[in-house]
Amino acid sequence: MDFKLKIWRQKNRDDRGRFVDYEVKNVSPDASFLEMLDILNVDLVKRGEEPVAFDHDCREGICGSCGLVVNGRSHGPGRGIATCELRMRGFKGGETIVAEPWRAKSFPILKDLIVDRTALDRIIAAGGYISSKTGAVPEANSIQVPKPAAEEAMDAASCIGCGACVAACPNSSAMLFVAAKVSHLALLPQGKVERKERVLKMIEQMDKEGFGNCSNNYACEAECPKKISVTHIARLNREFILAEIS
Amino acid sequence: MKLDSKIPAGPIEKKWDSHRFNMKLVNPANKRKYSIIVIGTGLAGASAAASLGELGYNVLTFSYHESPRRAHSIAAQGGINAPKNYANDGDSIWRLFYDTVKGGDYRAREANVYRLAQVSGSIIDQCVAQGVPFARDYAGYLDNRSFGGAQVSRTFYARGQTGQQLLLGAYSALSRQINAGTVKFFPRREMLEVVLVDGQARGVVCRDLVTGKIETYAANAVVLATGGYANTFYLSTMAKASNATAIWRAYKKGAAFANPCFTQIHPTCIPQGGDYQSKLTLMSESLRNDGRIWVPKKKGDTRRADQIPEEERDYYLERLYPSFGNLVPRDVASRRAKEMCDKGYGVGPTSLAVYLDFAESIKRLGRHVIEERYGNLFDMYHEITAEDPYKGPMRIYPAVHYTMGGLWVDYNLMSTIPGLFVLGEANFSDHGANRLGASALMQGLADGYFVIPYTMGDYLASTKFKPVKVDDAPFIEAQGGIEGLIKKLMSINGKKTVEEFHRELGKIMWDNVGMGRNRAGLEKALKEIPRLRAEFWQNVKLVGVSNDMNAELERAGRVADFLELGELLAFDALHREESCGGHFREEHHTEEGEAQRNDKKFSYVAAWEFTGVGKKPILNKEPLKFEYVKPSQRSYK
Ligand SMILES: Cc1cc2nc3c(=O)[nH]c(=O)nc-3n(C[C@H](O)[C@H](O)[C@H](O)COP(=O)(O)OP(=O)(O)OC[C@H]3O[C@@H](n4cnc5c(N)ncnc54)[C@H](O)[C@@H]3O)c2cc1C
Ligand code: SF4
Ligand code: FES
């Protein structure tokens, strides 16, 4: 398959950036979107041009490194996949494909398609954990967790921290990401002790990082590669109100 | 070089306890005066940094990733072992110890393996306390499954995302320490050199991958938890950036490299589709619990799977190994799949695949059970191949997956360089010649949570440190060396891309140093690798500049190291004139085609000592003694 590409190129944080047109030829329909970019990059290097910089690592949808807005959608067309899981067979031969980085104030662009998402780590560091010191814990089966709670916690915990929810949101809100962590821990008996402090600190840090508010747009859920449900945002809100009033 | 494994005296079940009692302690008030550098934030690095931070040490941790949570541990699917015996099926520390020594084909150190089995229960306790959402039964208790090579159910799992959940647990503990200020995390920093002062590891040289700046950091000790080197083969189940640079540069500074040829080929991966392919995807081994492996009885049978009647199928693992069946260890399952394909029974467009069939399980248990157990794996398979595994069998083929070899460490996890500790997949310690499923996660976390916090204290308390600063000569020299190396790479300006060199190396490795190895092939590899390396240093093409983000430059350094490590790997494989575990020398097998060890000659750890690039390394041997598990021919019949 052959494709025309419009790719965002930006030298560094301070550069203004622009779209540049490219062409790639003879791409296997089974190739992934990132493998298509690999082919482009080998070509570029051979011509002495700088390859397109993009984040990626596991290439199987779990590390959360990759993240491109493809044809206007976070992680491209298709539901429940990360950019690395996007396959070229889903595009039409000859089609023009537009690829840009996540756009959000809290995710400064470092180069081309790479952004800095460390704001998400700082939200976790503010309180996204259970304070259990190494060694100072009870026997594992002394804590019973009802299966439905365990399952729902697992749904929430499967967030890969990619930031697509932020990129998809018109307000650049990180609510789905924060909700996934708050919900995961609040659902488990082990996580209940610190639940109030946790939600307050994480929300405080989220605001400090400049993420926007949630206006129930639900674009986050639609683009989340792990299909994290917005019902977790509802739980986050409940947790927050509970913590505020007590 | 003298290898002292420092195995404590006494009966095996008392060794770790008595060692812990005998170790020196650092006064709590003094802990923050010691700084420790931890490279890597996978399971091993994150758990180590968090635990050392909790103790009050001043910890500096580095990763080339943007976030600690992106380390490749995140990709582990199947599970983590612990002999809790919750299934009441006869499990015990002894049994896990025994299984691991036997599974490793009697090439691991008994004392280390015993300790691993001993602390593994605490890992599960720790993870549950952190909120790791392990699978549970309807009463709310932890659920277990059996996993490749074990006859008891001792594997804890979180759907098909166990590594992710364990890493997020360790990452949360690490984040808590970052918040508390005991740990400082440096993202997007690649360590390129260890700095030695008077023979002790006292610091590192890193490149800031955003600005390209070369930086140096000083500390009292350095911990490498940088993962495995399977990407030497180019195509593997490793993440794209996984590399050997940290351990390789340490090797060149004097750390012995143990058993480099012990690599693991995983039996259940999605077969390669075409040349564009950048990596291989693992389908968790847990699938073998409910999937049956088969090939057509007729050679070159091109019929679709559903058109091949039951009696014309060869469930060869069940036929050859009636008691273990589809659950034989990885090395055995991989070798048999290759053998079937080599003989012409392979399936699919390339004939390099065998079937993994769930039809019977779906019929017996219902689709929803299979979906609950393996849903995400089935989706992944569907996504990649555009075939629906609920409707027809998966096609699978072995792929390079894990490296048992790594830097040599003593019982305290210290390398042959004083003050340089090595944890997780980066060391060689516990898996011998073949790792059992669900035991790498266990080892990484055992090293990080429950071993290094003690042994590090002992080292710090019993060592004299002279004060060092990053403007001391050894740091400036090491920094200059790295700057020179980068300059050299940038200035070659040849014609071939790094990617092309890496692929070429991978092909040499897979063809000659892969699943079946023989003298002629290994000798061929030993000619071709140095040739390719020489070409690399004359003809590699880099673009861009070094004081900027430059992915090509990052990869060039890593591939340069693989081009040296590949040679050592082949060299070790050639020297080891026996078959054991994942190391299969075609010259050495039993009549039934199983690996034939030579315990008289090769019951030792081969710890190689660097003498110069392209020069013969020196072989140091650590003899292995088996007092508790008597070596026998492994049998899974
Ligand atoms: C697909 C897959 C599935 C698996 N499934 C299982 C399973 O079910 N059960 C099981 O027990 N095992 C499994 N394994 C094996 C297991 O996941 C790994 O062996 C283990 O997670 C390795 O952990 P680690 O901490 O040693 O290294 P990694 O998780 O690889 O972490 C390495 C870290 O080091 C950093 N790093 C490396 N080099 C440098 C450098 N030079 N400078 C700075 N930072 C550096 C990286 O950024 C990263 O943070 C699986 C492996 C794979 C690939
Ligand atoms: S909630 Fe979904 S989209 Fe947002 S970071 Fe997590 S996985 Fe990505
Ligand atoms: S590269 Fe890891 S999630 Fe896409």
XYZ file of N, CA, C and O in Angstrom, chain B residues 286-399:
456
model
N 0.471 -19.185 29.588
C -0.712 -19.684 30.300
C -1.709 -20.270 29.302
O -2.519 -21.118 29.662
N -1.633 -19.842 28.058
C -2.536 -20.373 27.037
C -2.396 -21.890 26.904
O -3.322 -22.575 26.493
N -1.212 -22.384 27.242
C -1.007 -23.832 27.104
C -1.796 -24.620 28.149
O -1.894 -25.843 28.059
N -2.341 -23.929 29.174
C -3.189 -24.637 30.136
C -4.466 -25.124 29.468
O -5.009 -26.156 29.834
N -4.977 -24.347 28.543
C -6.252 -24.694 27.921
C -6.155 -24.915 26.417
O -7.118 -25.331 25.794
N -5.006 -24.598 25.844
C -4.845 -24.784 24.410
C -4.057 -26.060 24.133
O -3.198 -26.454 24.907
N -4.386 -26.718 23.034
C -3.658 -27.950 22.672
C -2.848 -27.674 21.412
O -3.352 -27.097 20.449
N -1.604 -28.120 21.454
C -0.710 -27.852 20.332
C -0.725 -29.030 19.360
O -0.642 -30.180 19.780
N -0.861 -28.726 18.077
C -0.845 -29.816 17.099
C -0.344 -29.360 15.740
O -0.294 -28.162 15.448
N 0.022 -30.339 14.929
C 0.330 -30.113 13.508
C -0.369 -31.224 12.724
O -0.747 -32.248 13.297
N -0.564 -31.036 11.421
C -1.155 -32.115 10.626
C -0.220 -33.320 10.600
O 1.003 -33.158 10.665
N -0.795 -34.512 10.507
C 0.049 -35.713 10.440
C 0.753 -35.818 9.102
O 1.759 -36.503 8.964
N 0.154 -35.151 8.090
C 0.724 -35.223 6.744
C 1.646 -34.035 6.517
O 1.311 -32.906 6.859
N 2.817 -34.303 5.945
C 3.738 -33.201 5.639
C 3.139 -32.246 4.609
O 2.461 -32.697 3.689
N 3.433 -30.981 4.751
C 3.021 -30.000 3.748
C 1.522 -29.932 3.515
O 1.069 -29.569 2.439
N 0.743 -30.286 4.535
C -0.715 -30.262 4.423
C -1.185 -28.812 4.362
O -0.973 -28.047 5.297
N -1.832 -28.427 3.248
C -2.217 -27.018 3.117
C -3.693 -26.781 3.401
O -4.187 -25.683 3.220
N -4.395 -27.830 3.856
C -5.813 -27.638 4.165
C -5.968 -26.678 5.338
O -5.077 -26.562 6.173
N -7.135 -26.002 5.401
C -7.400 -25.155 6.553
C -7.536 -26.019 7.789
O -7.953 -27.176 7.703
N -7.242 -25.449 8.936
C -7.248 -26.239 10.167
C -8.576 -26.962 10.372
O -8.604 -28.134 10.743
N -9.693 -26.265 10.119
C -10.989 -26.897 10.393
C -11.328 -28.002 9.404
O -12.302 -28.724 9.574
N -10.522 -28.133 8.356
C -10.786 -29.215 7.408
C -9.902 -30.432 7.657
O -9.949 -31.414 6.918
N -9.077 -30.335 8.678
C -8.230 -31.484 9.011
C -8.912 -32.259 10.134
O -9.070 -31.755 11.242
N -9.377 -33.466 9.849
C -10.115 -34.219 10.870
C -9.213 -34.622 12.039
O -7.988 -34.701 11.894
N -9.876 -34.840 13.173
C -9.207 -35.157 14.424
C -8.100 -36.216 14.259
O -6.988 -36.049 14.722
N -8.442 -37.313 13.552
C -7.473 -38.420 13.486
C -6.280 -38.092 12.585
O -5.295 -38.817 12.563
N -6.355 -36.982 11.854
C -5.197 -36.610 11.029
C -4.358 -35.520 11.672
O -3.545 -34.863 11.036
N -4.600 -35.300 12.979
C -3.824 -34.292 13.704
C -2.841 -34.969 14.642
O -3.187 -35.972 15.266
N -1.673 -34.392 14.772
C -0.685 -34.935 15.689
C -0.502 -33.966 16.859
O 0.103 -32.906 16.715
N -1.081 -34.333 18.005
C -0.875 -33.535 19.221
C 0.451 -33.995 19.801
O 0.499 -34.790 20.747
N 1.534 -33.494 19.187
C 2.828 -34.137 19.424
C 3.345 -34.004 20.850
O 4.040 -34.888 21.332
N 2.999 -32.914 21.547
C 3.495 -32.816 22.937
C 2.785 -33.826 23.833
O 3.392 -34.454 24.697
N 1.492 -33.988 23.602
C 0.742 -34.965 24.388
C 1.230 -36.384 24.073
O 1.278 -37.252 24.947
N 1.616 -36.596 22.816
C 2.100 -37.913 22.409
C 3.473 -38.193 23.024
O 3.719 -39.259 23.593
N 4.378 -37.202 22.964
C 5.746 -37.433 23.424
C 5.893 -37.372 24.942
O 6.767 -38.006 25.519
N 5.050 -36.543 25.574
C 5.189 -36.335 27.022
C 3.849 -36.561 27.709
O 3.191 -35.610 28.139
N 3.435 -37.823 27.834
C 2.092 -38.076 28.353
C 1.827 -37.430 29.713
O 0.717 -37.001 29.967
N 2.816 -37.304 30.600
C 2.459 -36.757 31.905
C 2.424 -35.233 31.934
O 1.601 -34.655 32.617
N 3.279 -34.553 31.211
C 3.242 -33.086 31.182
C 2.455 -32.550 29.987
O 1.941 -31.446 30.029
N 2.406 -33.294 28.926
C 1.648 -32.883 27.743
C 2.024 -31.503 27.249
O 3.201 -31.186 27.077
N 1.002 -30.649 27.095
C 1.242 -29.308 26.563
C 1.964 -28.406 27.548
O 2.319 -27.285 27.218
N 2.164 -28.889 28.786
C 2.773 -28.043 29.806
C 4.259 -28.314 30.025
O 4.821 -27.910 31.037
N 4.914 -28.967 29.079
C 6.361 -29.177 29.243
C 7.054 -27.823 29.294
O 6.523 -26.834 28.805
N 8.264 -27.752 29.909
C 8.958 -26.471 29.984
C 9.207 -25.869 28.604
O 9.144 -26.550 27.584
N 9.506 -24.586 28.649
C 9.626 -23.808 27.422
C 10.656 -24.350 26.440
O 10.400 -24.391 25.243
N 11.828 -24.696 26.962
C 12.881 -25.122 26.044
C 12.430 -26.357 25.263
O 12.642 -26.462 24.057
N 11.750 -27.276 25.960
C 11.310 -28.512 25.312
C 10.227 -28.204 24.265
O 10.295 -28.644 23.113
N 9.255 -27.378 24.669
C 8.157 -27.055 23.745
C 8.678 -26.330 22.502
O 8.237 -26.599 21.386
N 9.631 -25.430 22.700
C 10.172 -24.670 21.571
C 10.913 -25.582 20.607
O 10.741 -25.520 19.395
N 11.764 -26.409 21.177
C 12.581 -27.272 20.329
C 11.717 -28.223 19.510
O 11.965 -28.470 18.345
N 10.686 -28.753 20.165
C 9.813 -29.683 19.455
C 9.050 -28.973 18.331
O 8.818 -29.558 17.273
N 8.656 -27.719 18.556
C 7.942 -26.988 17.498
C 8.875 -26.773 16.311
O 8.496 -26.961 15.148
N 10.087 -26.407 16.592
C 11.057 -26.180 15.512
C 11.283 -27.475 14.739
O 11.302 -27.500 13.509
N 11.419 -28.570 15.513
C 11.658 -29.863 14.894
C 10.507 -30.238 13.950
O 10.735 -30.685 12.821
N 9.282 -30.024 14.411
C 8.120 -30.332 13.575
C 8.160 -29.508 12.285
O 7.898 -30.023 11.198
N 8.466 -28.220 12.411
C 8.496 -27.359 11.232
C 9.667 -27.734 10.315
O 9.513 -27.784 9.097
N 10.818 -28.023 10.913
C 11.973 -28.420 10.102
C 11.677 -29.688 9.309
O 12.158 -29.875 8.196
N 10.865 -30.569 9.905
C 10.536 -31.820 9.217
C 9.444 -31.644 8.174
O 9.070 -32.598 7.505
N 8.875 -30.448 8.099
C 7.891 -30.199 7.046
C 6.444 -30.248 7.491
O 5.543 -30.260 6.661
N 6.209 -30.269 8.822
C 4.829 -30.327 9.293
C 4.267 -28.955 9.649
O 3.146 -28.842 10.141
N 5.060 -27.918 9.433
C 4.627 -26.574 9.829
C 3.392 -26.120 9.075
O 3.079 -26.623 8.002
N 2.678 -25.144 9.659
C 1.435 -24.661 9.053
C 1.512 -23.164 8.756
O 2.461 -22.494 9.150
N 0.493 -22.662 8.081
C 0.416 -21.236 7.777
C 1.233 -20.879 6.555
O 1.911 -21.724 5.974
N 1.161 -19.600 6.151
C 1.780 -19.169 4.896
C 3.291 -19.425 4.843
O 3.827 -19.702 3.761
N 3.974 -19.351 5.975
C 5.429 -19.533 5.940
C 5.842 -20.956 6.314
O 7.017 -21.298 6.241
N 4.892 -21.780 6.722
C 5.164 -23.126 7.256
C 6.052 -23.096 8.493
O 6.599 -24.115 8.904
N 6.217 -21.913 9.062
C 6.979 -21.827 10.306
C 6.014 -21.515 11.443
O 6.035 -20.433 12.038
N 5.131 -22.447 11.713
C 4.161 -22.270 12.793
C 3.504 -23.596 13.115
O 3.486 -24.510 12.280
N 3.005 -23.710 14.342
C 2.189 -24.864 14.736
C 0.881 -24.308 15.291
O 0.792 -23.113 15.587
N -0.123 -25.161 15.415
C -1.409 -24.687 15.919
C -1.476 -24.766 17.435
O -0.958 -25.694 18.056
N -2.184 -23.781 18.010
C -2.532 -23.803 19.429
C -4.054 -23.670 19.450
O -4.598 -22.626 19.107
N -4.708 -24.745 19.828
C -6.134 -24.889 19.553
C -6.983 -24.860 20.833
O -6.726 -25.606 21.768
N -7.996 -24.022 20.840
C -8.849 -23.880 22.026
C -10.231 -24.492 21.843
O -11.070 -24.394 22.740
N -10.465 -25.085 20.672
C -11.815 -25.556 20.357
C -12.362 -26.445 21.474
O -13.483 -26.261 21.944
N -11.506 -27.360 21.931
C -12.001 -28.298 22.927
C -12.313 -27.600 24.255
O -13.341 -27.872 24.885
N -11.447 -26.694 24.666
C -11.685 -25.973 25.925
C -12.922 -25.102 25.844
O -13.669 -24.973 26.812
N -13.109 -24.494 24.693
C -14.294 -23.645 24.541
C -15.551 -24.493 24.652
O -16.520 -24.120 25.292
N -15.474 -25.693 24.072
C -16.618 -26.592 24.154
C -16.848 -27.035 25.603
O -17.957 -27.058 26.111
N -15.749 -27.363 26.283
C -15.857 -27.917 27.631
C -16.228 -26.841 28.655
O -17.054 -27.045 29.530
N -15.605 -25.666 28.569
C -15.765 -24.654 29.618
C -16.700 -23.524 29.221
O -17.155 -22.762 30.064
N -16.936 -23.387 27.955
C -17.741 -22.260 27.475
C -16.847 -21.105 27.084
O -15.792 -20.892 27.681
N -17.315 -20.354 26.100
C -16.506 -19.257 25.595
C -16.224 -18.207 26.674
O -15.141 -17.637 26.745
N -17.216 -17.989 27.576
C -17.027 -16.918 28.561
C -15.851 -17.214 29.502
O -15.157 -16.311 29.930
N -15.637 -18.490 29.810
C -14.520 -18.827 30.707
C -13.191 -18.525 30.013
O -12.277 -17.926 30.589
N -13.113 -18.927 28.771
C -11.887 -18.675 28.002
C -11.677 -17.170 27.846
O -10.563 -16.655 27.970
N -12.774 -16.471 27.651
C -12.696 -15.028 27.494
C -12.206 -14.368 28.776
O -11.366 -13.469 28.759
N -12.725 -14.864 29.906
C -12.303 -14.279 31.178
C -10.821 -14.554 31.430
O -10.093 -13.712 31.921
N -10.382 -15.758 31.057
C -8.989 -16.112 31.330
C -8.007 -15.429 30.386
O -6.918 -15.047 30.788
N -8.379 -15.352 29.110
C -7.374 -14.926 28.125
C -7.864 -13.829 27.190
O -7.270 -13.603 26.144
N -8.980 -13.190 27.558
C -9.609 -12.238 26.646
C -8.641 -11.287 25.967
O -8.626 -11.143 24.745
N -7.775 -10.658 26.772
C -6.912 -9.636 26.164
C -5.898 -10.257 25.206
O -5.505 -9.646 24.218
N -5.496 -11.500 25.487
C -4.541 -12.159 24.586
C -5.207 -12.504 23.256
O -4.615 -12.355 22.185
N -6.456 -12.963 23.357
C -7.183 -13.288 22.132
C -7.383 -12.028 21.283
O -7.234 -12.050 20.070
N -7.711 -10.930 21.962
C -7.891 -9.671 21.233
C -6.594 -9.256 20.545
O -6.586 -8.807 19.401
N -5.503 -9.403 21.280
C -4.210 -9.007 20.742
C -3.887 -9.826 19.495
O -3.451 -9.295 18.483
N -4.153 -11.124 19.585
C -3.882 -12.001 18.451
C -4.722 -11.590 17.247
O -4.232 -11.470 16.126
N -5.988 -11.316 17.525
C -6.918 -10.920 16.475
C -6.432 -9.629 15.803
O -6.384 -9.512 14.572
N -6.041 -8.681 16.650
C -5.576 -7.383 16.174
C -4.379 -7.529 15.229
O -4.301 -6.896 14.181
N -3.452 -8.378 15.611
C -2.210 -8.487 14.851
C -2.381 -9.305 13.573
O -1.875 -8.956 12.523
N -3.120 -10.413 13.690
C -3.165 -11.325 12.548
C -4.440 -11.174 11.714
O -4.537 -11.756 10.634
N -5.418 -10.436 12.230
C -6.724 -10.321 11.582
C -7.453 -11.669 11.530
O -8.339 -11.877 10.722
N -7.055 -12.620 12.403
C -7.772 -13.902 12.494
C -8.390 -14.023 13.883
O -7.771 -13.633 14.870
N -9.586 -14.601 13.951
C -10.296 -14.696 15.223
C -9.998 -16.028 15.920
O -10.455 -17.089 15.475
N -9.245 -15.992 17.012
C -8.854 -17.255 17.658
C -9.984 -17.957 18.382
O -9.814 -19.086 18.830
N -11.147 -17.294 18.526
C -12.290 -18.030 19.077
C -12.854 -18.967 18.017
O -13.523 -19.941 18.319
N -12.574 -18.647 16.754
C -13.159 -19.439 15.659
C -12.216 -20.523 15.141
O -12.648 -21.603 14.773
N -10.921 -20.214 15.066
C -9.970 -21.217 14.577
C -8.738 -21.188 15.462
O -8.605 -20.285 16.293
N -7.841 -22.152 15.343
C -6.677 -22.176 16.229
C -5.714 -21.015 15.953
O -5.687 -20.478 14.849
N -4.957 -20.648 16.982
C -3.881 -19.672 16.781
C -2.729 -20.369 16.089
O -2.556 -21.585 16.214
N -1.926 -19.582 15.363
C -0.659 -20.112 14.873
C 0.437 -19.525 15.743
O 0.448 -18.319 16.005
N 1.338 -20.374 16.193
C 2.404 -19.883 17.067
C 3.763 -20.417 16.611
O 3.844 -21.446 15.925
N 4.799 -19.711 17.005
C 6.158 -20.159 16.711
C 7.075 -19.607 17.804
O 6.786 -18.550 18.361
N 8.166 -20.317 18.094
C 9.055 -19.826 19.152
C 9.765 -18.520 18.774
O 10.016 -18.263 17.600
N 10.077 -17.733 19.800
C 10.839 -16.499 19.589
C 11.728 -16.227 20.797
O 11.416 -16.671 21.909
